[in-house]
mmCIF file of C-alpha atoms and ligand atoms in Angstrom:
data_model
loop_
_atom_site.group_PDB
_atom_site.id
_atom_site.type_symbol
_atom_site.label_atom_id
_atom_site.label_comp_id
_atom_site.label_asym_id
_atom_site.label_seq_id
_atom_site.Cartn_x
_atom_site.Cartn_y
_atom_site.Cartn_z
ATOM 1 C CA UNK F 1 -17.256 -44.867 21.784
ATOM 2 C CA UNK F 2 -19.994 -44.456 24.025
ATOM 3 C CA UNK F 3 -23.594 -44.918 22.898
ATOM 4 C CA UNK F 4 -26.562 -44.349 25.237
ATOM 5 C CA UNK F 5 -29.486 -45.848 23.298
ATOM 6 C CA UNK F 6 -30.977 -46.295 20.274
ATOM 7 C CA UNK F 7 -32.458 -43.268 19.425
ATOM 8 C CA UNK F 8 -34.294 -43.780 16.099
ATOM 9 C CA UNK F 9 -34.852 -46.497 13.656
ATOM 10 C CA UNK F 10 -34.606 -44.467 9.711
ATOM 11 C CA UNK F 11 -36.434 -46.243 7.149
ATOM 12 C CA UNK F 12 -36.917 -45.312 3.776
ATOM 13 C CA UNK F 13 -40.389 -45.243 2.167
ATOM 14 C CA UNK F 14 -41.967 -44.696 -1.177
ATOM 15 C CA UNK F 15 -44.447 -42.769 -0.215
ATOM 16 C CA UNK F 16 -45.342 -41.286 3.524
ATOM 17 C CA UNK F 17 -48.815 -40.715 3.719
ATOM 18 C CA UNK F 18 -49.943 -44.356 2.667
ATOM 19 C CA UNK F 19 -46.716 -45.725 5.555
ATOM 20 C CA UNK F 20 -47.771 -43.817 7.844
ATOM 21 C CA UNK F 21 -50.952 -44.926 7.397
ATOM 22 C CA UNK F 22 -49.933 -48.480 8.169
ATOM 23 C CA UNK F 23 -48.003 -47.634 11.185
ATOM 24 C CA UNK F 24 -51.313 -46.212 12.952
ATOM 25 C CA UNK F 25 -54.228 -48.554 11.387
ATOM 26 C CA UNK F 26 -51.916 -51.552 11.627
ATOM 27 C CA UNK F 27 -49.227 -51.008 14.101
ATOM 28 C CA UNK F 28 -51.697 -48.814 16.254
ATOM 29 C CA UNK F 29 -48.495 -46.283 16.714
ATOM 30 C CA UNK F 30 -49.327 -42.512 16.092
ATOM 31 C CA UNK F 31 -47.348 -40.193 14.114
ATOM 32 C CA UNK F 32 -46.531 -37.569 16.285
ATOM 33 C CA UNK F 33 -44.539 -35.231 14.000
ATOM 34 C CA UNK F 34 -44.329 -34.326 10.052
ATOM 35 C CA UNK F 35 -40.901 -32.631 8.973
ATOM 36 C CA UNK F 36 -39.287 -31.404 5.775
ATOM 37 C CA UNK F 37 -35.293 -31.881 6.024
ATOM 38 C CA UNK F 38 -34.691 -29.615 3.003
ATOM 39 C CA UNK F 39 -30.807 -30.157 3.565
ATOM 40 C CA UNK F 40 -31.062 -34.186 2.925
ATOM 41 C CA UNK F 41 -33.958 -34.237 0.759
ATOM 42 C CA UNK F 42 -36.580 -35.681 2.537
ATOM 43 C CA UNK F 43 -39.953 -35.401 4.389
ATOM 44 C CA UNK F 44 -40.057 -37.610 7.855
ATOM 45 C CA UNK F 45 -42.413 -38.643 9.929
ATOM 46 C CA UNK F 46 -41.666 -39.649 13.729
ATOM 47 C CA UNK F 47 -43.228 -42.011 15.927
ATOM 48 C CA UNK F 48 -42.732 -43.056 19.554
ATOM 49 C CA UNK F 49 -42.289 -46.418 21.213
ATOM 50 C CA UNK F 50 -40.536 -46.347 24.393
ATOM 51 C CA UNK F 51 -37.339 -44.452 24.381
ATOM 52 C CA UNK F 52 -36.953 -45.275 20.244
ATOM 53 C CA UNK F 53 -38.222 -43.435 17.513
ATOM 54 C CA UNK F 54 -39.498 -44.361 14.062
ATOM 55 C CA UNK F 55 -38.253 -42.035 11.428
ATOM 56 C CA UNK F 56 -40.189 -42.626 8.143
ATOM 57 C CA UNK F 57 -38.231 -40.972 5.262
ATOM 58 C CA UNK F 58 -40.005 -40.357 2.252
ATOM 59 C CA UNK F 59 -37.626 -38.457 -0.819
ATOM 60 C CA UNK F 60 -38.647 -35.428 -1.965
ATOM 61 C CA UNK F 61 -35.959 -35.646 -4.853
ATOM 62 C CA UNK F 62 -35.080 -38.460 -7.200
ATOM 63 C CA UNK F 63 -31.167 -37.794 -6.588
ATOM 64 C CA UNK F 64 -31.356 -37.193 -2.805
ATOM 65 C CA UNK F 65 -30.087 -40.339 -0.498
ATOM 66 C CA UNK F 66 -33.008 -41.440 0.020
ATOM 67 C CA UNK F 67 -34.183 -41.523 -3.879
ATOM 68 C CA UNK F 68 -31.303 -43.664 -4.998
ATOM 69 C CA UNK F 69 -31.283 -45.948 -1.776
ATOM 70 C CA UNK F 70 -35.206 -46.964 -2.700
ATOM 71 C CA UNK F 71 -34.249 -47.106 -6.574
ATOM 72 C CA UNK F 72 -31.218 -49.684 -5.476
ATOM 73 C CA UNK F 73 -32.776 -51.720 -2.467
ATOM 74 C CA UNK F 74 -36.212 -50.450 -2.635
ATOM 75 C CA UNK F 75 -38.408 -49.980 0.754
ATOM 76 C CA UNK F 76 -36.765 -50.654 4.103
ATOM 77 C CA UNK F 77 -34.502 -50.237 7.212
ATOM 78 C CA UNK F 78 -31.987 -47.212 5.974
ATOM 79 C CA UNK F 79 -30.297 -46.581 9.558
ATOM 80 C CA UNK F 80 -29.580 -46.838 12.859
ATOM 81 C CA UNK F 81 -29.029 -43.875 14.926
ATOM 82 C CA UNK F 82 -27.754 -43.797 18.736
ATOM 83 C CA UNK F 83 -28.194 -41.108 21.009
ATOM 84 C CA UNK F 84 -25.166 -39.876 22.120
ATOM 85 C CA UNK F 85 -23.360 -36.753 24.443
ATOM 86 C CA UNK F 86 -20.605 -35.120 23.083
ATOM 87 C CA UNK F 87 -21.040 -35.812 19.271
ATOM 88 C CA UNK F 88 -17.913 -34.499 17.979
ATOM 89 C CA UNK F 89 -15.839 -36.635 20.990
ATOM 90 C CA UNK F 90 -17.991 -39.869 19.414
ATOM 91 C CA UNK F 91 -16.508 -38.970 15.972
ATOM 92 C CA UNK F 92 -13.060 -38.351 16.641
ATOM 93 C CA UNK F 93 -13.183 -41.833 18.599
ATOM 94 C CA UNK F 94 -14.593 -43.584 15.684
ATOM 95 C CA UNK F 95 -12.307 -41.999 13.209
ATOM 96 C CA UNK F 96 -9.208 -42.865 15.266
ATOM 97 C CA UNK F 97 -10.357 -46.095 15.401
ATOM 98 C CA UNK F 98 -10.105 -46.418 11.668
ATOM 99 C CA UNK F 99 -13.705 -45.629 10.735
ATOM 100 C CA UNK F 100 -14.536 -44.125 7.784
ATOM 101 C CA UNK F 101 -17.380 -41.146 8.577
ATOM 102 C CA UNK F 102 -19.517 -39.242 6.005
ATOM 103 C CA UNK F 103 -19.882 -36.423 8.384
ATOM 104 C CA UNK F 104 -16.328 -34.714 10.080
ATOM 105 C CA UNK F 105 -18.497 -32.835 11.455
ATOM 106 C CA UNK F 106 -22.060 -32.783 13.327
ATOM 107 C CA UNK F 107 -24.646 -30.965 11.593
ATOM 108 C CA UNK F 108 -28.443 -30.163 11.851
ATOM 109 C CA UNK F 109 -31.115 -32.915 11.464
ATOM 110 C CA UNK F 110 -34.738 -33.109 12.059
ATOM 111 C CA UNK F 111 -35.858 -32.737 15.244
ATOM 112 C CA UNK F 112 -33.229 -29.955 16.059
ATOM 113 C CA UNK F 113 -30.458 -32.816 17.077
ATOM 114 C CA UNK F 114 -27.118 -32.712 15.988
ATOM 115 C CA UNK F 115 -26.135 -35.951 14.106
ATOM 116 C CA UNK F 116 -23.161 -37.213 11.739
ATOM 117 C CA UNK F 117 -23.115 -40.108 9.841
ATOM 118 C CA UNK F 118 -20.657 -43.305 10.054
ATOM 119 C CA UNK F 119 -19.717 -44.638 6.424
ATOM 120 C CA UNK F 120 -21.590 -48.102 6.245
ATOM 121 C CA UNK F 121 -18.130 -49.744 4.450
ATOM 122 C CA UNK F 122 -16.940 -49.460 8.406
ATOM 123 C CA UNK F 123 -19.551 -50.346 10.066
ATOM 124 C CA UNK F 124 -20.626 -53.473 8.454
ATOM 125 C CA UNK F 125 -23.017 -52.639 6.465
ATOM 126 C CA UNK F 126 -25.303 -50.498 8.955
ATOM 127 C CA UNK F 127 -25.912 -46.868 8.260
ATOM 128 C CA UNK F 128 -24.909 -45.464 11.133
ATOM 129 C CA UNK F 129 -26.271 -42.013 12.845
ATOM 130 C CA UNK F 130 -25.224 -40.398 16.213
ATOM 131 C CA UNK F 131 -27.270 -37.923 17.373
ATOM 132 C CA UNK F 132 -27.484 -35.665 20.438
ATOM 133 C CA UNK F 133 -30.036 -33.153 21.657
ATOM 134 C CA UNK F 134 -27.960 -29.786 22.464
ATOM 135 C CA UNK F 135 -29.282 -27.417 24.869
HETATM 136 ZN ZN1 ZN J 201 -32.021 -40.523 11.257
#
């Protein structure tokens, strides 16, 4: 595979108003962008520091991905996702490599990237997202 950088940093929160909060009062960042990804479930938030992003997630549904990851592990790191070109090249190269992925195929995430999930049994344990910008 070929990764470029880390993109964004997911992390899953109980509530996005009082996080986000903390990442400007505290952590002096500023939330640049409020999103609703209707498809996964979830409201984000983004933030900037260098070439990474911060991607709050916040559940808008108790059975959406995020809902049952905070009502296993609670708060925390969810992903990792690398920016990449040529997202469905990335995917057939991890699946030929014996990687299990969630996603076959790319598909619409906030921000208006393409991403695709990695299955964390293959990867070690990390939530992994690719993501490219198209166009
Ligand atoms: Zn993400």
């Amino acid at each position: 595979m070929e990764l470029k950088y880390i993109e964004h940093i997911g992390i899953a929160v109980k509530d996005l108003e009082s996080s986000i909060k903390y990442y400007e009062d505290v952590l002096g960042l500023s939330c640049y962008s409020i999103e609703e990804v209707k498809d996964q479930k979830v409201k984000t938030a983004f933030f900037q520091i260098g070439q990474t992003k911060l991607e709050l997630l916040e559940s808008t549904s108790e059975d959406g991905p995020i809902g049952k990851f905070i009502e296993k592990k609670g708060e925390g790191i969810h992903h990792l996702a690398f920016a990449v070109d040529n997202i469905e090249n990335q995917l057939e190269d991890a699946s030929s490599k014996g990687v299990r992925l969630i996603d076959s195929k790319p598909r619409s995430g906030a921000e208006g990237l393409e991403i695709a999930f990695l299955h964390p049994k293959s990867t070690h344990g990390v939530l992994t997202e690719l993501c490219e910008k198209k166009g």
